[in-house]
PDB file of C-alpha atoms in Angstrom:
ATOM      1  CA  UNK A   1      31.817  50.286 -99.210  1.00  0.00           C
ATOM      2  CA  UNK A   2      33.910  50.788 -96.070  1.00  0.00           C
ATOM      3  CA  UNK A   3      37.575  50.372 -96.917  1.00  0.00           C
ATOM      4  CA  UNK A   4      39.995  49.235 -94.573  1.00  0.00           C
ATOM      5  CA  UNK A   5      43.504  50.115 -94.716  1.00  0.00           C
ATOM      6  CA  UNK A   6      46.299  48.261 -92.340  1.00  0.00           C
ATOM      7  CA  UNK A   7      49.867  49.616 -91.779  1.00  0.00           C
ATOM      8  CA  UNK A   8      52.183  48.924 -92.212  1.00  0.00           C
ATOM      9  CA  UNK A   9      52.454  47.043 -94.830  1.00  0.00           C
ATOM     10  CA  UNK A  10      55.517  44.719 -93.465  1.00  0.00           C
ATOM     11  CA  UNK A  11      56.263  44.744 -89.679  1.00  0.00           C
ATOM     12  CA  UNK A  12      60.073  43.410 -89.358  1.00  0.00           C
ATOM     13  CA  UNK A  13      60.735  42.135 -85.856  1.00  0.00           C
ATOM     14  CA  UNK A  14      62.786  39.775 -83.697  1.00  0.00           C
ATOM     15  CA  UNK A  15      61.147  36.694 -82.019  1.00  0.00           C
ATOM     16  CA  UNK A  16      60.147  38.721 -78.170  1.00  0.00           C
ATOM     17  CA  UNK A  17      59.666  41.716 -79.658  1.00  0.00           C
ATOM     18  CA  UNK A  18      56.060  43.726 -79.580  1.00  0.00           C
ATOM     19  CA  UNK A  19      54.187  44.506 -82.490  1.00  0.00           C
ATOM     20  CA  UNK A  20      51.548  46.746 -83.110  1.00  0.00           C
ATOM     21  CA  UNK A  21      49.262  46.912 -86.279  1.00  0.00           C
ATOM     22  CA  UNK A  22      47.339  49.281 -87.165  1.00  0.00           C
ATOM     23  CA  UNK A  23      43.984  49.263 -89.359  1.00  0.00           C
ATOM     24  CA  UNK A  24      41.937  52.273 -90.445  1.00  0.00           C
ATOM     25  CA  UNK A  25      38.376  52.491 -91.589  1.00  0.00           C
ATOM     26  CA  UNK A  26      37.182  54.904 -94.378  1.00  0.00           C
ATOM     27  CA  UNK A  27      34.073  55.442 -92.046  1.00  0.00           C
ATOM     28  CA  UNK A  28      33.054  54.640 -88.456  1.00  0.00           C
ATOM     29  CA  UNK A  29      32.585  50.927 -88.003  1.00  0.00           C
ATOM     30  CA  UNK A  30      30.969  49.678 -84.607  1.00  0.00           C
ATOM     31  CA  UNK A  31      33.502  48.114 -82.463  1.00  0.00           C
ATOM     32  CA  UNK A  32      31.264  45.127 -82.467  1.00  0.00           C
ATOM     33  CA  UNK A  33      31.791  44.436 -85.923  1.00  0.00           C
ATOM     34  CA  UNK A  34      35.747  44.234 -86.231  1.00  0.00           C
ATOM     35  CA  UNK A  35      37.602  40.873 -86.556  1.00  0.00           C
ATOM     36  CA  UNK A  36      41.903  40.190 -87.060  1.00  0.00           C
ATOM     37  CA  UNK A  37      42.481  37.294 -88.805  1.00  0.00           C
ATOM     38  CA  UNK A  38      46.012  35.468 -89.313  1.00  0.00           C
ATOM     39  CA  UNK A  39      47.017  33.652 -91.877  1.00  0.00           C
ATOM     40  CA  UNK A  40      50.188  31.632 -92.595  1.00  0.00           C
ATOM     41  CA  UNK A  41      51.776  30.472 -96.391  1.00  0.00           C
ATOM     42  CA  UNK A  42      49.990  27.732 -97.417  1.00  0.00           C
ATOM     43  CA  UNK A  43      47.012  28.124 -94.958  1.00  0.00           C
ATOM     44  CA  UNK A  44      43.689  29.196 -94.066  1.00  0.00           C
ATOM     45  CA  UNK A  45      43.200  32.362 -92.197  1.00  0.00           C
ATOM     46  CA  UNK A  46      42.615  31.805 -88.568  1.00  0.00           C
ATOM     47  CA  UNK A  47      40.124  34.124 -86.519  1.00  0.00           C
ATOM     48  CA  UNK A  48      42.104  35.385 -83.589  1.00  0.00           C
ATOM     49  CA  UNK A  49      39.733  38.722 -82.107  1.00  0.00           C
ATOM     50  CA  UNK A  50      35.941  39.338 -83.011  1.00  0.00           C
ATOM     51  CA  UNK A  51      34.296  42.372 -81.903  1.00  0.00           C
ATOM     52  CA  UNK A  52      37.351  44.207 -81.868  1.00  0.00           C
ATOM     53  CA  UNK A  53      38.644  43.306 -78.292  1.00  0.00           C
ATOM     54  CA  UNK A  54      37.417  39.461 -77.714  1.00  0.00           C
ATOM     55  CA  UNK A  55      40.245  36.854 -78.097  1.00  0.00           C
ATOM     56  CA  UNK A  56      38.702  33.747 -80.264  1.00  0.00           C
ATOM     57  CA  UNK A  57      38.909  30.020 -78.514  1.00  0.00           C
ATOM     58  CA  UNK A  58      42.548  28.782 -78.128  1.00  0.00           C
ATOM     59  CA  UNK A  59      44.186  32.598 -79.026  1.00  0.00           C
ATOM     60  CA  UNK A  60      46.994  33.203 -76.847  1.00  0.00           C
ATOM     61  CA  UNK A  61      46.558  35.957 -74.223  1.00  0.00           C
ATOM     62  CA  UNK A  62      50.204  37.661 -75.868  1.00  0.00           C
ATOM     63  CA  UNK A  63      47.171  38.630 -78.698  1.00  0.00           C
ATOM     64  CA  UNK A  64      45.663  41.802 -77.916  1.00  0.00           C
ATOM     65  CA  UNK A  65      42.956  43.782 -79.749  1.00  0.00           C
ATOM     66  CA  UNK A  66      41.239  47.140 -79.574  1.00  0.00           C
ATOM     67  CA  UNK A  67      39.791  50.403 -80.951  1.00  0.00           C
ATOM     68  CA  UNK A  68      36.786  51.861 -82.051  1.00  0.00           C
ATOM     69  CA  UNK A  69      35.304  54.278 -84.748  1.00  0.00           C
ATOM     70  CA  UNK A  70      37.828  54.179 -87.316  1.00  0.00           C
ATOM     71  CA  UNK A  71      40.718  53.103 -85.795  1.00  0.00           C
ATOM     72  CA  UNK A  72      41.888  49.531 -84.559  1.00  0.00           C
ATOM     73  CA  UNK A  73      44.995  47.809 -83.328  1.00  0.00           C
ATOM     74  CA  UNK A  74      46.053  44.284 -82.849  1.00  0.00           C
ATOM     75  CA  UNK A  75      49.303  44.007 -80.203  1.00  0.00           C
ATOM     76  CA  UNK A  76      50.992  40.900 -80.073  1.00  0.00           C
ATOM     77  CA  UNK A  77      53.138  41.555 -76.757  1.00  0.00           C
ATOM     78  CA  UNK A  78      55.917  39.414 -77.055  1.00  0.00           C
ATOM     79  CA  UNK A  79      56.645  37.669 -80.738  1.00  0.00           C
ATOM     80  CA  UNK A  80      56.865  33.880 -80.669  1.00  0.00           C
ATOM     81  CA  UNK A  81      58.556  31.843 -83.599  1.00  0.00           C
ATOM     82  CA  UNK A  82      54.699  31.107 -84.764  1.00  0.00           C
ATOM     83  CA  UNK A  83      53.204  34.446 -84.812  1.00  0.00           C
ATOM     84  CA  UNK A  84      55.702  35.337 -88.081  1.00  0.00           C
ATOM     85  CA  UNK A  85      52.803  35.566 -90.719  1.00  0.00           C
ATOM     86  CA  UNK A  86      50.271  37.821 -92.369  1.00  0.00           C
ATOM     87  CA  UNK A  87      47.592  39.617 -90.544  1.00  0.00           C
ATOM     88  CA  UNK A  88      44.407  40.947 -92.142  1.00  0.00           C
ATOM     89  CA  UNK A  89      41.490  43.340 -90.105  1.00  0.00           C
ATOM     90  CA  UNK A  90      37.942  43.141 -91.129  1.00  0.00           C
ATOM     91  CA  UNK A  91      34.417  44.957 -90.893  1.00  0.00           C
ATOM     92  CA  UNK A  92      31.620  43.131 -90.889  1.00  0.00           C
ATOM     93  CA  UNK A  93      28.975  45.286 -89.859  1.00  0.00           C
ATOM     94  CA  UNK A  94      28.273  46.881 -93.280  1.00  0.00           C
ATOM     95  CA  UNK A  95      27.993  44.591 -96.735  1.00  0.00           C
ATOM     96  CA  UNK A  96      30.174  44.225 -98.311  1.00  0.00           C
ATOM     97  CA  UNK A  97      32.262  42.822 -95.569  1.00  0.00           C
ATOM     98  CA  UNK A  98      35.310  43.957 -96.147  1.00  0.00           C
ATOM     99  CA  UNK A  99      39.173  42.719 -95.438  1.00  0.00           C
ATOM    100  CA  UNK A 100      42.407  45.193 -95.035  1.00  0.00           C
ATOM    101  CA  UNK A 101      44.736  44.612 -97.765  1.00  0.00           C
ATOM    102  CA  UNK A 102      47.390  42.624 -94.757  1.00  0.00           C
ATOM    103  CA  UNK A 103      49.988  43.593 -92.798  1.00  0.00           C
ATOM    104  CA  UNK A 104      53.215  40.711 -92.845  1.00  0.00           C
ATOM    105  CA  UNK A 105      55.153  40.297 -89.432  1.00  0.00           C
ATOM    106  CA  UNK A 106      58.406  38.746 -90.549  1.00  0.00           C
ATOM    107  CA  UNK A 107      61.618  37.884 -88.915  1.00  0.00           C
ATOM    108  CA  UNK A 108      64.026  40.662 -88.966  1.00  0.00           C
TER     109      UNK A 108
ATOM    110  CA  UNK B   1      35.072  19.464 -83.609  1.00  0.00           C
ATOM    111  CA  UNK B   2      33.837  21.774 -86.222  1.00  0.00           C
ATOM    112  CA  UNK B   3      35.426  20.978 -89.704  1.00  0.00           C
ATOM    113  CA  UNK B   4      34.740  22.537 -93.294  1.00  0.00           C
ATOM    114  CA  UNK B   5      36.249  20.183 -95.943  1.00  0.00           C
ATOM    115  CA  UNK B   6      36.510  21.405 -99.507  1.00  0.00           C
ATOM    116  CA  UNK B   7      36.349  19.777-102.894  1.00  0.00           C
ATOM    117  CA  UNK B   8      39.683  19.292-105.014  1.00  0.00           C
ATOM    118  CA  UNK B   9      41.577  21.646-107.120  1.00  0.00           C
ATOM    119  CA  UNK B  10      39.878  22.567-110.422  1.00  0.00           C
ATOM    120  CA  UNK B  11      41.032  23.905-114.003  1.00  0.00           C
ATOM    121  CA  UNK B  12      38.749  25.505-116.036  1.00  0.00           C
ATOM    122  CA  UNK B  13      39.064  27.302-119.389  1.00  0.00           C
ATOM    123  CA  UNK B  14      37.232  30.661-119.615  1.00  0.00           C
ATOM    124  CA  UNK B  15      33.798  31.027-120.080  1.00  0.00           C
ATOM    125  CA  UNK B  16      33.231  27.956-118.484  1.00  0.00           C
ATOM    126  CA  UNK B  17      31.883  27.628-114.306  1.00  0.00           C
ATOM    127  CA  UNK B  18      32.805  26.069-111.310  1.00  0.00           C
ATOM    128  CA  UNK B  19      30.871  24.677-108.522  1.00  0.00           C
ATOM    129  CA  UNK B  20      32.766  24.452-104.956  1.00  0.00           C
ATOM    130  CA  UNK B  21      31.571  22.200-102.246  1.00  0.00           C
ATOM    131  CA  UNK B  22      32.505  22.456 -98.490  1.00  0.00           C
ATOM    132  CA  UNK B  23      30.976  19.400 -96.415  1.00  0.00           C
ATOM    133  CA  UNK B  24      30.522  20.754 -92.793  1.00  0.00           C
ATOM    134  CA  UNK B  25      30.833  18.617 -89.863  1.00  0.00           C
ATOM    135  CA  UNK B  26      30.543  19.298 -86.151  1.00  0.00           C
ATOM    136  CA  UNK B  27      27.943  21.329 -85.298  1.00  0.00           C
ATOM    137  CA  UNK B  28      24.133  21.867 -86.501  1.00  0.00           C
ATOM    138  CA  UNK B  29      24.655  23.194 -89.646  1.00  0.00           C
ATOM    139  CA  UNK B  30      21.862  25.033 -89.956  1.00  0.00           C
ATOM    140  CA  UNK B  31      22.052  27.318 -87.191  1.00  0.00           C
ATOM    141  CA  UNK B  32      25.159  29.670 -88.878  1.00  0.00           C
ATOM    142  CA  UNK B  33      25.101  30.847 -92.458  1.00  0.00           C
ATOM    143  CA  UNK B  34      28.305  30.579 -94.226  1.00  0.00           C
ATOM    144  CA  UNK B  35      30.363  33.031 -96.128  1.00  0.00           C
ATOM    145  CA  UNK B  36      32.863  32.312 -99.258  1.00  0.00           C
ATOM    146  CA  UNK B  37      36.214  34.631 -99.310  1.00  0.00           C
ATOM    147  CA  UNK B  38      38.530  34.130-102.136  1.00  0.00           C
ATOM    148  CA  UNK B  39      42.135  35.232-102.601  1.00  0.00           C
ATOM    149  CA  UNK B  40      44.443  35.368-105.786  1.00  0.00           C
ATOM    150  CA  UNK B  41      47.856  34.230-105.826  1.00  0.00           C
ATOM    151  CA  UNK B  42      49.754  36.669-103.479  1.00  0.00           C
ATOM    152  CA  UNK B  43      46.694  38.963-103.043  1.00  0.00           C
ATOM    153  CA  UNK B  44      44.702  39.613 -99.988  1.00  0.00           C
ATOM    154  CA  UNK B  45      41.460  38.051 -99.057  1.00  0.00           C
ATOM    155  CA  UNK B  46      38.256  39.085-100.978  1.00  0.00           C
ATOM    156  CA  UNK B  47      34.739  38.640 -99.574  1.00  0.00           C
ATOM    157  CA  UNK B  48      32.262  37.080-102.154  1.00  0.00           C
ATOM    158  CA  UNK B  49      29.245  36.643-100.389  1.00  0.00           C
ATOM    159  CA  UNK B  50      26.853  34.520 -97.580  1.00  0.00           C
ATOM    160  CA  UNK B  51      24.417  32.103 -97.395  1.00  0.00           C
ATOM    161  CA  UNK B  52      22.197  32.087 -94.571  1.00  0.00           C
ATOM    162  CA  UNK B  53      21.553  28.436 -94.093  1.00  0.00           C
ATOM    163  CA  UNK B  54      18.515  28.493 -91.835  1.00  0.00           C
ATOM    164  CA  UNK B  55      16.988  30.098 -94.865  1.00  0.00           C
ATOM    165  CA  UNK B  56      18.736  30.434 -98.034  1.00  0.00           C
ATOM    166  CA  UNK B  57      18.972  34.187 -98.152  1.00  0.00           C
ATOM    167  CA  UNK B  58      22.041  34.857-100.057  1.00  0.00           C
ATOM    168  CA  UNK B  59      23.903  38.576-100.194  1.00  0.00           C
ATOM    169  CA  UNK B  60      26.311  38.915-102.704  1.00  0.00           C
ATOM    170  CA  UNK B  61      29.225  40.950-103.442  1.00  0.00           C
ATOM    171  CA  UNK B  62      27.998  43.542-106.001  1.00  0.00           C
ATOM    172  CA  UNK B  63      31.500  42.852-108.638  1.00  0.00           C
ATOM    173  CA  UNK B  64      30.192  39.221-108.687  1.00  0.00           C
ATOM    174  CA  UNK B  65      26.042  39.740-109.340  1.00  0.00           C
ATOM    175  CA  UNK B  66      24.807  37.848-111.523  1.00  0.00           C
ATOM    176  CA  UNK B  67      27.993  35.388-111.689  1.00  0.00           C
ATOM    177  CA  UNK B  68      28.051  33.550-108.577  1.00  0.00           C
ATOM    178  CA  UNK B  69      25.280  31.369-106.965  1.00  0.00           C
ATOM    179  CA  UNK B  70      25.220  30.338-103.632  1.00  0.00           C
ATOM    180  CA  UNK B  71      23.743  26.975-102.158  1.00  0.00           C
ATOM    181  CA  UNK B  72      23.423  24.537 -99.354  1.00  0.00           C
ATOM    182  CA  UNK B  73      22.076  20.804 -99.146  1.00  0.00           C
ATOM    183  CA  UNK B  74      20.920  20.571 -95.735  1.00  0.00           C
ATOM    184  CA  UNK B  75      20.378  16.893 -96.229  1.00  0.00           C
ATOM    185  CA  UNK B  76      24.119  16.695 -96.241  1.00  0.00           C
ATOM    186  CA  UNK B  77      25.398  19.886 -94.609  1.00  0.00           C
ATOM    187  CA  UNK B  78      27.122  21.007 -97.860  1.00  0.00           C
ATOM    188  CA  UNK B  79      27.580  24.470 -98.970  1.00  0.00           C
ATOM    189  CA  UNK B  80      28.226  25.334-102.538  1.00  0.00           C
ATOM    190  CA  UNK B  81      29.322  28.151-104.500  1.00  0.00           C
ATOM    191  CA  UNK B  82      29.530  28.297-108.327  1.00  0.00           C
ATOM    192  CA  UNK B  83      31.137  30.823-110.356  1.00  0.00           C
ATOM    193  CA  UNK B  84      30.022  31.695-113.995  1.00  0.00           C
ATOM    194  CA  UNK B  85      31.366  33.134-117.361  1.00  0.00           C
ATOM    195  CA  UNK B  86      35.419  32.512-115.813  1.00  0.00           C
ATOM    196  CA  UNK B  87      38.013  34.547-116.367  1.00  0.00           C
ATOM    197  CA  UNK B  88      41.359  34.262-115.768  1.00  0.00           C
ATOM    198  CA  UNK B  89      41.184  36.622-112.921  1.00  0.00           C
ATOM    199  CA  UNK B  90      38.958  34.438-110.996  1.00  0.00           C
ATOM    200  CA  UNK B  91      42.281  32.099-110.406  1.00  0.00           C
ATOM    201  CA  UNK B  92      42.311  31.906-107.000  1.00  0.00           C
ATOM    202  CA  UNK B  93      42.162  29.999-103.874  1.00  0.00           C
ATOM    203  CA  UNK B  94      38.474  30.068-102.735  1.00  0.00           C
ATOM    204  CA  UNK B  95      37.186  29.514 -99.163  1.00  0.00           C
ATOM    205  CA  UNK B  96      34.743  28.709 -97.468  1.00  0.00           C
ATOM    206  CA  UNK B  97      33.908  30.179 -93.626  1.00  0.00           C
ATOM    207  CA  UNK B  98      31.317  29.834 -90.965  1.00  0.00           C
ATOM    208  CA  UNK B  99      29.387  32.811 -90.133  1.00  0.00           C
ATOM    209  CA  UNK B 100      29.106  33.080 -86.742  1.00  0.00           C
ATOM    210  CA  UNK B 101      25.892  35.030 -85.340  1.00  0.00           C
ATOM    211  CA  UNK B 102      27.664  37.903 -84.288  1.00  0.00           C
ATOM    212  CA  UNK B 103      29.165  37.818 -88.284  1.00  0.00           C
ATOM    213  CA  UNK B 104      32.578  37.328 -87.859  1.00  0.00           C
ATOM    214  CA  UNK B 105      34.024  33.838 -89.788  1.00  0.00           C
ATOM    215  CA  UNK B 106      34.976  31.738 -86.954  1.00  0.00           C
ATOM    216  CA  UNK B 107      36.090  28.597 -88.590  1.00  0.00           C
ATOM    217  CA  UNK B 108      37.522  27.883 -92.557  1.00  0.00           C
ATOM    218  CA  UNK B 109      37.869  24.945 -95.105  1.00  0.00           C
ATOM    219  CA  UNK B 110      41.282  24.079 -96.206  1.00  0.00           C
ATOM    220  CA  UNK B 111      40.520  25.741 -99.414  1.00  0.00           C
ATOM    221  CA  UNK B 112      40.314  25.512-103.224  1.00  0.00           C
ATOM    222  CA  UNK B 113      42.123  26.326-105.861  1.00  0.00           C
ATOM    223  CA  UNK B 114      40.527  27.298-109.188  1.00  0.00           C
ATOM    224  CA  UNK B 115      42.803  27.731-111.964  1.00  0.00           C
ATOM    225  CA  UNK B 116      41.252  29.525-115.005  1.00  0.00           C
ATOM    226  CA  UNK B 117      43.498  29.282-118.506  1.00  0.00           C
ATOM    227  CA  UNK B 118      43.100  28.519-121.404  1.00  0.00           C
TER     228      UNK B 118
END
């Protein structure tokens, strides 16, 4: 099972700020197979990249994503008021499909 | 537009099962499987497993072998998912998720929680 672990855990930042998240893979995933999700209290997660780098319909361009091997990163460039909520990486090239434990962006 | 809509909250006691249904809607249902992810109260998300729906091949997550069934209706573009032999760790709010081709989970019900107590 390939285990995905996202730092950090909590990301404390102001509304305009950049964020960067981190995931890491316990073994080389294909960039193809690589997916961020976000998910706010109360909701359902919400696909914003797919194949490590490709922005899902309707995801702001301030959403970035990339990497390879072992080793991705989602940037948000400049934090908007919505964008304050939890943020979970995932492999899906090798079952189990698997989900990083999360990585909460909150207001500082 | 694409929707997944989930059946109601549930309480079960343990031992008993569950059975999940998530109605899809906009879009030809069986061209994408569909994938169930759970997550317990303040937990991250877990995968379970996925159906394909073109042809009913199922892959499950190994914990839950032998306890969880996978299903679809194509006659009404339902998915279902029911969960066996409950324990109170299985609380949690399960989803439902579209499995694109590439494999990434492009769209998701509203969710379902499943309380188990006794």
């Amino acid at each position: 099972e390939i285990v995905l672990t996202q730092s950090p855990g909590t990301l404390s930042l102001s509304p305009g700020e950049r964020a960067t998240l981190s995931c890491r893979a316990s073994q080389s995933v294909s960039s193809s197979y690589l997916a961020w999700y976000q998910q706010k209290p109360g909701q359902a997660p919400r696909l914003l990249i797919y194949g490590a780098s490709s922005r899902a319909t309707g995801i702001p361009d301030r959403f970035s994503g990339s990497g390879s091997g072992t080793d991705l990163t989602l940037i948000i460039s400049r934090l908007e008021p919505e964008d304050f909520a939890v943020y979970y990486c995932q492999q899906y090239g090798s079952s189990p499909w698997t989900f990083g434990q999360g990585t909460k962006v909150e207001i500082k | 537009q694409v929707q997944l809509v989930q059946s109601g909250a549930e309480v079960k006691k343990p031992g008993a099962s569950v059975k999940v249904s998530c109605k899809a809607s906009g879009y030809t249902f069986t061209s994408y499987g569909m994938s169930w992810v759970r997550q317990a109260p303040g937990q991250g998300l877990e995968w379970m497993g996925w159906i394909s729906v073109y042809n009913g091949n199922t892959n499950y997550a190994q914990k839950l072998q032998g306890r969880v069934t996978m299903t679809t209706d194509t006659s009404t573009s339902t998915a279902y998912m029911e969960l066996r032999s409950l324990r109170s760790d299985d609380t949690a709010v399960y989803y439902c998720a579209r499995r694109a081709v590439a494999g990434f989970f492009d769209y998701w019900g509203q969710g379902t929680l499943v309380t188990v107590s006794s």
